[in-house]
CSV table of C-alpha atoms and ligand atoms in Angstrom, one decimal:
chain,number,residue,atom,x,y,z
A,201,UNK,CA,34.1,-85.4,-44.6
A,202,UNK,CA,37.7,-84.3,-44.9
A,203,UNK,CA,36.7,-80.6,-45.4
A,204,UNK,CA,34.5,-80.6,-42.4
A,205,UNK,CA,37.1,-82.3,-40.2
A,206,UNK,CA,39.3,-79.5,-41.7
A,207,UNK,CA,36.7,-76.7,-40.6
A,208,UNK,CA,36.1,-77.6,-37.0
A,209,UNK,CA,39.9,-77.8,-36.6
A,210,UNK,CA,40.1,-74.5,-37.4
A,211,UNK,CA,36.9,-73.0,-35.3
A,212,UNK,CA,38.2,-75.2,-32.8
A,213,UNK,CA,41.8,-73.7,-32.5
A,214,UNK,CA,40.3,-70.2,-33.3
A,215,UNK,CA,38.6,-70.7,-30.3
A,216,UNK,CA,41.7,-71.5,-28.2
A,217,UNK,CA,42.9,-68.1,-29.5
A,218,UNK,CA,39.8,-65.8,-28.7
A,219,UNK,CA,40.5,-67.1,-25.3
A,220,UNK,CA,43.9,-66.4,-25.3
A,221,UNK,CA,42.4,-62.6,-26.2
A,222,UNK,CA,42.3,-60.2,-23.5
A,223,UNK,CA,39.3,-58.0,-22.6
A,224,UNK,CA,39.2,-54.4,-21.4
A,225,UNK,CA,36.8,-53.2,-19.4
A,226,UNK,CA,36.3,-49.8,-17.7
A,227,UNK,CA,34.6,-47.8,-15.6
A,228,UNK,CA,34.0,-44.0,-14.8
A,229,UNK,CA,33.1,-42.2,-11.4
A,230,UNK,CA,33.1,-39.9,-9.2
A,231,UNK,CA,36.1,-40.3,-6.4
A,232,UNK,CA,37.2,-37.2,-4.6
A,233,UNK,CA,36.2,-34.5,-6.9
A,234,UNK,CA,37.0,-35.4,-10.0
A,235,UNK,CA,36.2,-37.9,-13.0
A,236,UNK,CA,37.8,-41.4,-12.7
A,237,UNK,CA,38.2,-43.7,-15.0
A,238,UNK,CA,39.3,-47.5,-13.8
A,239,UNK,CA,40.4,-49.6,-16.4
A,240,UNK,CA,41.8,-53.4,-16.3
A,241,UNK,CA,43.2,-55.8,-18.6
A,242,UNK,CA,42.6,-59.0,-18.2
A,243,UNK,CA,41.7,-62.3,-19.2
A,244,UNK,CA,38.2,-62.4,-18.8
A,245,UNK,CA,35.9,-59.9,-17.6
A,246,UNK,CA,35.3,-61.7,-14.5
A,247,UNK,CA,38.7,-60.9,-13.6
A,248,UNK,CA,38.3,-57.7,-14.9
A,249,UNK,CA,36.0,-56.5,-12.9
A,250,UNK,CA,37.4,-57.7,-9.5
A,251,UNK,CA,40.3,-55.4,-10.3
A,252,UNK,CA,38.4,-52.4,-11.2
A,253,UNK,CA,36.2,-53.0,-7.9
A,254,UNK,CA,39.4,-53.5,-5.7
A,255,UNK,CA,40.8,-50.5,-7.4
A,256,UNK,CA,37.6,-48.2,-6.7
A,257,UNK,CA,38.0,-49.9,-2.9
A,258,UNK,CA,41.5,-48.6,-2.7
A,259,UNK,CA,40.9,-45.1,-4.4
A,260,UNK,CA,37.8,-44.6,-1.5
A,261,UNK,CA,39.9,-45.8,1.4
A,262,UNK,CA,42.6,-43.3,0.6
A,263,UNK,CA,40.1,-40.4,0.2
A,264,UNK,CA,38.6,-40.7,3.9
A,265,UNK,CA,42.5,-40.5,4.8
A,266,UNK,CA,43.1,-37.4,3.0
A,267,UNK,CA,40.3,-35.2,2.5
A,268,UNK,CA,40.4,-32.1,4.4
A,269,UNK,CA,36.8,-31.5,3.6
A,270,UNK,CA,35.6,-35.1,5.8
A,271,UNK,CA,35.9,-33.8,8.9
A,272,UNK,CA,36.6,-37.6,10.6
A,273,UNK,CA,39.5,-37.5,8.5
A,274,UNK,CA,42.7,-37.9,10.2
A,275,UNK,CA,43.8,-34.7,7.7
A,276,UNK,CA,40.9,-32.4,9.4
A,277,UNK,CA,42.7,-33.9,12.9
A,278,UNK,CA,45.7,-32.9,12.2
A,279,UNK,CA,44.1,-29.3,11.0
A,280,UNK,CA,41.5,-28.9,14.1
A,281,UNK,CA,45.2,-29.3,16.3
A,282,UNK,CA,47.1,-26.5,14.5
A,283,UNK,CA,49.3,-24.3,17.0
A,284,UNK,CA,47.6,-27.1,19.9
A,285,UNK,CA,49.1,-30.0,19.9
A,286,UNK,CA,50.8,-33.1,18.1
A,287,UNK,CA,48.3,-35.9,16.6
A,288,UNK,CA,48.9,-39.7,16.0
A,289,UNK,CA,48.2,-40.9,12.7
A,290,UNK,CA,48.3,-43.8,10.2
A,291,UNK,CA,52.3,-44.5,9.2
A,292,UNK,CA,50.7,-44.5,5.4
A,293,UNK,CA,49.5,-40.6,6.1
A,294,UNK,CA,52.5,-40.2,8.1
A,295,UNK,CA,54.8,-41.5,5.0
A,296,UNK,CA,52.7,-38.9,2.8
A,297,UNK,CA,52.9,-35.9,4.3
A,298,UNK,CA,57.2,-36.7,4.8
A,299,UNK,CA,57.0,-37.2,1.0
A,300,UNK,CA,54.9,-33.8,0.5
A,301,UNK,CA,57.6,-32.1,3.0
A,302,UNK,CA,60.5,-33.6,0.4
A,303,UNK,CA,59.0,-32.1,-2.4
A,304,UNK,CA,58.4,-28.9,-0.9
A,305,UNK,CA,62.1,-29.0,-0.4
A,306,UNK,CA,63.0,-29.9,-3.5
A,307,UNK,CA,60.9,-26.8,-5.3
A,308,UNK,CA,61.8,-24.7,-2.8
A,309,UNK,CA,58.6,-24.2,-1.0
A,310,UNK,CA,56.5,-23.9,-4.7
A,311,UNK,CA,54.8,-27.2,-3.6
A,312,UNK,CA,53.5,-27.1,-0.1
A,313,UNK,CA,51.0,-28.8,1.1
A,314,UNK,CA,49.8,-25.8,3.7
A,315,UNK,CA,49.1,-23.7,1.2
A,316,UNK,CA,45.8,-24.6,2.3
A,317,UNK,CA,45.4,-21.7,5.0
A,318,UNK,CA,44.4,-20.0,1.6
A,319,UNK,CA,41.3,-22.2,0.6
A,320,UNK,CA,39.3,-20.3,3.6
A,321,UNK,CA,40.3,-17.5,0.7
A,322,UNK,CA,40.5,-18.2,-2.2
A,323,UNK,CA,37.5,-20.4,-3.4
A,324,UNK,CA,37.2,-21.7,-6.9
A,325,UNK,CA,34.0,-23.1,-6.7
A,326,UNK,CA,32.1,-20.0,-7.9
A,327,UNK,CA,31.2,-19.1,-4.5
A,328,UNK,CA,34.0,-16.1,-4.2
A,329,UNK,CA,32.7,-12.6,-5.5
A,330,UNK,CA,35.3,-9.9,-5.4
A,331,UNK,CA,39.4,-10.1,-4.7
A,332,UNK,CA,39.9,-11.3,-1.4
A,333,UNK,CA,41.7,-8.0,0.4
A,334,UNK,CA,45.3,-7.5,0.6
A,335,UNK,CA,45.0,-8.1,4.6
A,336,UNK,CA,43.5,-11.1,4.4
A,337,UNK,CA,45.7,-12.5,1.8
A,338,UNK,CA,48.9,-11.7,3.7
A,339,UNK,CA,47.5,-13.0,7.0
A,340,UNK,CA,46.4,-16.4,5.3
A,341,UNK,CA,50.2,-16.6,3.1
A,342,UNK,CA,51.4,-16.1,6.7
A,343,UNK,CA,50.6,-19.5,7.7
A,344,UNK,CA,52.0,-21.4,4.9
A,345,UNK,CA,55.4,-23.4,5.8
A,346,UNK,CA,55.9,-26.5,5.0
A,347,UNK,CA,59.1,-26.5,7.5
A,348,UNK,CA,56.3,-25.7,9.8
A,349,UNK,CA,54.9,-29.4,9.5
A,350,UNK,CA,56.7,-30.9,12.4
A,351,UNK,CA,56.9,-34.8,11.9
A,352,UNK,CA,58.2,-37.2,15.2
A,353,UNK,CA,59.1,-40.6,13.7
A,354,UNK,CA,58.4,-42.4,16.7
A,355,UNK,CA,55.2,-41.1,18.0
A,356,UNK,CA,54.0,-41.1,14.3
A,357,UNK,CA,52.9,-37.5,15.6
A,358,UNK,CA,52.0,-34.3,12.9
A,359,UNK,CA,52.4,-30.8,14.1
A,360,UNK,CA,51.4,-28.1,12.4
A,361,UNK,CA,53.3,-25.5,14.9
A,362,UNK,CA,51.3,-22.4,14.3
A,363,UNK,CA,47.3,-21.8,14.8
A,364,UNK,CA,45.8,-21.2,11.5
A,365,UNK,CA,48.0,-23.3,9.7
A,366,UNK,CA,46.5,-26.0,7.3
A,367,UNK,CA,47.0,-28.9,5.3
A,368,UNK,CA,45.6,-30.1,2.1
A,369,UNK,CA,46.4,-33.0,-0.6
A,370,UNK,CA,44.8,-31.2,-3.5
A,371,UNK,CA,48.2,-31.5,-5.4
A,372,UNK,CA,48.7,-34.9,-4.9
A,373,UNK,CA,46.2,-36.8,-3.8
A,374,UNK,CA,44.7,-38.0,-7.0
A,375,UNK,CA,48.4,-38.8,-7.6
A,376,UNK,CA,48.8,-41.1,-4.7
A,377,UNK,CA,45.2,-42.9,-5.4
A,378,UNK,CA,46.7,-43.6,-8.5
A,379,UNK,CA,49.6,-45.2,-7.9
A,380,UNK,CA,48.0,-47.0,-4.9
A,381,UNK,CA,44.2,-48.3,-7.5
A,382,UNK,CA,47.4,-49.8,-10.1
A,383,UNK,CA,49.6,-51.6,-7.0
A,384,UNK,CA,46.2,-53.1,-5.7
A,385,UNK,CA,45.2,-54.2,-9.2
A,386,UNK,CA,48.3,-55.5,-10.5
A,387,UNK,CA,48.2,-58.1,-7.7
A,388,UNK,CA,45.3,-59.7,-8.8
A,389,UNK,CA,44.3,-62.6,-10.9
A,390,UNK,CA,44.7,-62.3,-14.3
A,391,UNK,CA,45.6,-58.9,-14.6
A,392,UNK,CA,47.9,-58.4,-17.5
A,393,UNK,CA,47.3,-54.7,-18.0
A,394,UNK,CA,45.5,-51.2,-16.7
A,395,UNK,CA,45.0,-47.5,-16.3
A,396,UNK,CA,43.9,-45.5,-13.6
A,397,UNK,CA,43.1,-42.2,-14.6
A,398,UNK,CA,42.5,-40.0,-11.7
A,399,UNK,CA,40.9,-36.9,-13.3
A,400,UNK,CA,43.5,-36.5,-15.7
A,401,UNK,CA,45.9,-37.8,-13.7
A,402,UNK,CA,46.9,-41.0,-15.2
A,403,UNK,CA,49.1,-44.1,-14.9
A,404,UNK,CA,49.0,-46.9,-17.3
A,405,UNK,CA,51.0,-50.2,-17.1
A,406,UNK,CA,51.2,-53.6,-18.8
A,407,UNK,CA,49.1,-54.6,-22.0
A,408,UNK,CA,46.9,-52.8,-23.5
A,409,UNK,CA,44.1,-53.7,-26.0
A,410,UNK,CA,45.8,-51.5,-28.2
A,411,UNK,CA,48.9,-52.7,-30.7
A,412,UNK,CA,50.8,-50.1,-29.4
A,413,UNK,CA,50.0,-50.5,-25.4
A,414,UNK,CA,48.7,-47.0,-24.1
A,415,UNK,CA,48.7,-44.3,-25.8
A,416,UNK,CA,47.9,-41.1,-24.3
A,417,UNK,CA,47.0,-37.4,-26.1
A,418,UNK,CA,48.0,-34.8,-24.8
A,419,UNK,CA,45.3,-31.9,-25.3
A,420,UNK,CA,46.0,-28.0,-26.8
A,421,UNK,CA,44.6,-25.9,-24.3
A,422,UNK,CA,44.1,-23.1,-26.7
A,423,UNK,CA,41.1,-25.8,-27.9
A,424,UNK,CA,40.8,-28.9,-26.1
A,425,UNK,CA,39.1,-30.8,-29.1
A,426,UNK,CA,43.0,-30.8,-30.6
A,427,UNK,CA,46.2,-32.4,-29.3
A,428,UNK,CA,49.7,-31.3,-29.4
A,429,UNK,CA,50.8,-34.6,-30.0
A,430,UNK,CA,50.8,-38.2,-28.0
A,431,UNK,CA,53.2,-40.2,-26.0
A,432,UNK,CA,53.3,-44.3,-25.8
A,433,UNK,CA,53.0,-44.9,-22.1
A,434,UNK,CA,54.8,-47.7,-20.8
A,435,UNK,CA,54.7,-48.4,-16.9
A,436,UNK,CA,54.5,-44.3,-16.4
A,437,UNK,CA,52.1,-41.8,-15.4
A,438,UNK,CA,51.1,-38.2,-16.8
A,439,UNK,CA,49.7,-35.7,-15.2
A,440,UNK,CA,48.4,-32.8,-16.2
A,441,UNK,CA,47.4,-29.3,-13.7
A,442,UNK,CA,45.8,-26.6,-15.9
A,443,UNK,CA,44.5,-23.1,-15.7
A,444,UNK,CA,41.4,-24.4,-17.4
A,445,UNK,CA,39.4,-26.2,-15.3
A,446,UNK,CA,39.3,-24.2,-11.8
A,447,UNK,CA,39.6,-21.0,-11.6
A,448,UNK,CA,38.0,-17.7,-11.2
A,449,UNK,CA,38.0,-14.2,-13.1
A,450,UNK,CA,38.3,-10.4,-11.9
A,451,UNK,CA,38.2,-7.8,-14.2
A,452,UNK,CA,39.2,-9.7,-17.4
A,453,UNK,CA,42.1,-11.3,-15.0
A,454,UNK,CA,42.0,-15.1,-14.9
A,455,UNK,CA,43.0,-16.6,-11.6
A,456,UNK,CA,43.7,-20.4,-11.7
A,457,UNK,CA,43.7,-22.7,-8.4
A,458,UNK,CA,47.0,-23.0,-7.7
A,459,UNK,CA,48.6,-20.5,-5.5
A,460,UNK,CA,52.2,-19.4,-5.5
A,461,UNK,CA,52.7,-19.4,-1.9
A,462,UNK,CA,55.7,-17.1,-1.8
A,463,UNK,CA,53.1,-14.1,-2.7
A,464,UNK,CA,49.4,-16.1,-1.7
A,465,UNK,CA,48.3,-14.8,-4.6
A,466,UNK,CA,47.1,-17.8,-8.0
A,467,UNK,CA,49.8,-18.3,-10.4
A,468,UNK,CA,50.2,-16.7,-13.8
A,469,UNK,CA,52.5,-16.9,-17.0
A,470,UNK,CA,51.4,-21.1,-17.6
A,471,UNK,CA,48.8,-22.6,-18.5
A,472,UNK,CA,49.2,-25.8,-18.5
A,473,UNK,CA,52.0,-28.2,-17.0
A,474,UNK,CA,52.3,-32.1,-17.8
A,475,UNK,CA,54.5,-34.2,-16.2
A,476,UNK,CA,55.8,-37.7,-17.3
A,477,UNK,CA,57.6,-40.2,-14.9
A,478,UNK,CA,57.0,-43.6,-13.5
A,479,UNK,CA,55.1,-42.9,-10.3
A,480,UNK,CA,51.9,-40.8,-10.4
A,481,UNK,CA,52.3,-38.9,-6.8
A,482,UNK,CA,55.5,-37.7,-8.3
A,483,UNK,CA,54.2,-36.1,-11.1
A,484,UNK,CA,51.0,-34.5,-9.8
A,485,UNK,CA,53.3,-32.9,-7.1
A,486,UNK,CA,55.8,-31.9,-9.4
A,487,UNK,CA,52.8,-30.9,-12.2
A,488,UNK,CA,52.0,-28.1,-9.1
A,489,UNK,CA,55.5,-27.4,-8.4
A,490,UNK,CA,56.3,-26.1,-11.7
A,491,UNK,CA,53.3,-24.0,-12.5
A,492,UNK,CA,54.1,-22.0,-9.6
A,493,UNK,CA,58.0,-22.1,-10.1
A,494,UNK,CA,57.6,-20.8,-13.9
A,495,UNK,CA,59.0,-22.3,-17.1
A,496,UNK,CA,62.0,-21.4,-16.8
A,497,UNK,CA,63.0,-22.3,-13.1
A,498,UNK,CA,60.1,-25.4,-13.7
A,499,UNK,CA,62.3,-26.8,-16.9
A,500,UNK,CA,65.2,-26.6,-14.9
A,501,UNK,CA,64.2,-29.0,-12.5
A,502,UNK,CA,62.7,-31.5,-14.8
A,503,UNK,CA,65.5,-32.1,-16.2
A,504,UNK,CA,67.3,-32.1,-13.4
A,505,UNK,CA,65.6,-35.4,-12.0
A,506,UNK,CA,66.2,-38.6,-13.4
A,507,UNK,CA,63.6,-40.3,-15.4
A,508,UNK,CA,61.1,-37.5,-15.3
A,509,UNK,CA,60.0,-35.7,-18.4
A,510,UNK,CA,57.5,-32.5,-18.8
A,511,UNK,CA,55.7,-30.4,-21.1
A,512,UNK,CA,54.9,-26.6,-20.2
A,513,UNK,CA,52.3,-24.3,-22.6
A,514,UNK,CA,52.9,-20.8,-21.5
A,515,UNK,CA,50.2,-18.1,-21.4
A,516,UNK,CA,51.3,-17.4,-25.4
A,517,UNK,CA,50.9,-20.8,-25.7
A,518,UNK,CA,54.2,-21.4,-26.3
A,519,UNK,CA,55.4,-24.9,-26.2
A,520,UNK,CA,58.5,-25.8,-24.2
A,521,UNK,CA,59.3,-29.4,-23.8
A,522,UNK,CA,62.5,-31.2,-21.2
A,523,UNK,CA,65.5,-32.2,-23.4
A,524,UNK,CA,64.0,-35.9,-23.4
A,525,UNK,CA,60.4,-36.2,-23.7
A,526,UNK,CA,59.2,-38.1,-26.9
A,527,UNK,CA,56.3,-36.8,-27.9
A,528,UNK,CA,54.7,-38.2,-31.4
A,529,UNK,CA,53.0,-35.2,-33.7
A,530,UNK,CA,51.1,-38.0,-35.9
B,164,ADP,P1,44.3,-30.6,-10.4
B,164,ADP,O1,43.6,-30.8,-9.1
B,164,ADP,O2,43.6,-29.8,-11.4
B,164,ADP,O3,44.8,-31.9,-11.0
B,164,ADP,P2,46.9,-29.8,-9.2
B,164,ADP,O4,47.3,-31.2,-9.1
B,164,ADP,O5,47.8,-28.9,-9.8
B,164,ADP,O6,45.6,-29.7,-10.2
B,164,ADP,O7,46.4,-29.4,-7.8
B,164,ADP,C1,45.9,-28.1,-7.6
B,164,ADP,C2,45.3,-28.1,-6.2
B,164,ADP,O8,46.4,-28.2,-5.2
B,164,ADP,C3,44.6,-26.9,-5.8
B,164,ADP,O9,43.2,-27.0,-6.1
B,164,ADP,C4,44.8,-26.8,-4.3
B,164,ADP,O10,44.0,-27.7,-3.6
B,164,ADP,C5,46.2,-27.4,-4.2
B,164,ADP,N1,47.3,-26.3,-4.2
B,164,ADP,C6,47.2,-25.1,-4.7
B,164,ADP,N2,48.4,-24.4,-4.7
B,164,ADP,C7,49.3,-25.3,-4.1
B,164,ADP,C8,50.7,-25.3,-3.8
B,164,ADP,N3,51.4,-24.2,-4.1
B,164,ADP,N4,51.3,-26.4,-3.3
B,164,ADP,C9,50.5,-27.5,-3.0
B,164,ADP,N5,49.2,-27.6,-3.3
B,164,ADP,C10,48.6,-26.5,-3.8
B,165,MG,MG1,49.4,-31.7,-8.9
């Protein structure tokens, strides 16, 4: 009798504890372009799941804002109006494209976000067949100035001043979905813990279902089935832009998606670019900024900025890491 009291004690208060577990649950889709992968943390799956919904809500919102390609977008407004006039726009779009204008500042014009008079050239979807010509390049590259995006505070007004200018979020889109999926979740019941990743844009926050919270591999891009090594994520975001996924070839030369808009023409000398810092936007901007600035001048300002780390694999696939970045080998 004793024994048995003894016994359903213990299932008993085992019990307590498997409820005390957490449970992870995730899911993967399609959101502007690219693989997603929603993930929460939370005390039951019930929970769970109304975060990853809320998050997918969030992450689908954002991309009617900001897709050039919708054409009721209020991005494809603000593009139809270039060189005509000024056009009224959410204060969240607004408060983007200021932020896109301070980064374009900050690299020096290698992140700007109207680089996008060059997608009516350069098309990495297999659909472009030969170089685009030297005439067409440098009329396109003509239109790229992010000092060009005139913003009026009070009107909430965007200009783009010249016809045939354009803008486009490619670079930090995913970025800003990101950040906005994990503020959404984290305000909901029972949510101890998650990670949005945007295409391999990620941000991870609170508890994991791992001992060791999130840990995140970073791939070799000279074979993607390897890593180089893995970080322990806490409250932070990588992001990772790569030659490897989008780009096109020309006589044996590979030409990846991102275009150094100081010549129009795609970047070369890295191949890959991650960035690690606490907001998600920040480093998929600055993931850009650096593969067109170049390892050298892209180091330089990592490690300029507070609180933001990066990784850079050169076309020799050398490794060069920012003086603070902690990467684990094993
Ligand atoms: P990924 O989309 O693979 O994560 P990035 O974040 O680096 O890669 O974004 C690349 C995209 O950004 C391009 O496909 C294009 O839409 C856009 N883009 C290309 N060059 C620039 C640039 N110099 N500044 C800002 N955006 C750019
Ligand atoms: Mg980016």
């Amino acid at each position: 009798m004793k024994l048995l009291y003894f016994l359903i004690t213990l299932l008993l208060s085992s019990n307590i504890l498997l409820a005390q577990q957490l449970v992870e649950q995730s899911k993967v889709l399609l959101l502007m372009g690219s693989r997603f992968e929603v993930t929460a943390v939370a005390e039951n799956e019930v929970e769970a799941w109304q975060a990853i919904n809320a998050g997918i809500a969030e992450i689908t919102r954002i991309e009617q804002l900001i897709s050039s390609w919708d054409s009721h977008s209020q991005t494809s407004a603000i593009n139809r109006q270039a060189g005509i006039k000024a056009v009224k726009v959410d204060r969240e779009l607004f408060d983007l494209i200021f932020r896109a204008k301070k980064i374009g500042a900050l690299s020096n014009g290698a992140f700007d976000i109207s680089y996008a008079s060059m997608d009516r050239i350069w098309k990495f979807d297999g659909s472009m067949k030969a170089m685009p010509s030297v005439e067409k390049i440098a009329k396109a590259k003509s239109k790229i100035n992010w000092q060009n995006i005139l913003l009026d505070s009070e009107q909430q007004t965007v200009f783009l001043k010249e016809k045939g200018m354009r803008i486009g979020f490619g670079a930090m889109g995913k970025g800003y979905a990101a950040n906005r999926a994990k503020a959404i979740m984290q305000t909901m019941n029972g949510i101890q813990g998650g990670l949005v990743n945007a295409g391999g844009d990620l941000i991870a926050w609170g508890k994991s279902k791992q001992e060791k919270g999130w840990s995140i591999k970073i791939a070799d891009p000279k074979d993607r089935d390897k890593m180089l090594g893995y970080l322990q994520l806490q409250n932070q975001a990588i992001v990772t832009s790569g030659d490897y996924e989008k780009f096109v070839t020309f006589e044996g030369q590979r030409y990846a998606h991102i275009i150094d808009p100081r010549t129009g023409y795609p970047t070369t000398g890295i191949k890959s670019v991650s960035i690690i810092c606490p907001d998600a936007e920040l480093s998929d901007a600055l993931a850009t900024a650096v593969f067109v600035m170049g390892q050298r001048a892209g180091l330089a300002l990592i490690n300029e900025i507070n609180g933001v780390e990066g990784l850079i694999v050169t076309d020799k696939n050398e490794v060069r890491t920012s003086s603070n970045l902690k990467l684990n080998y094993y």
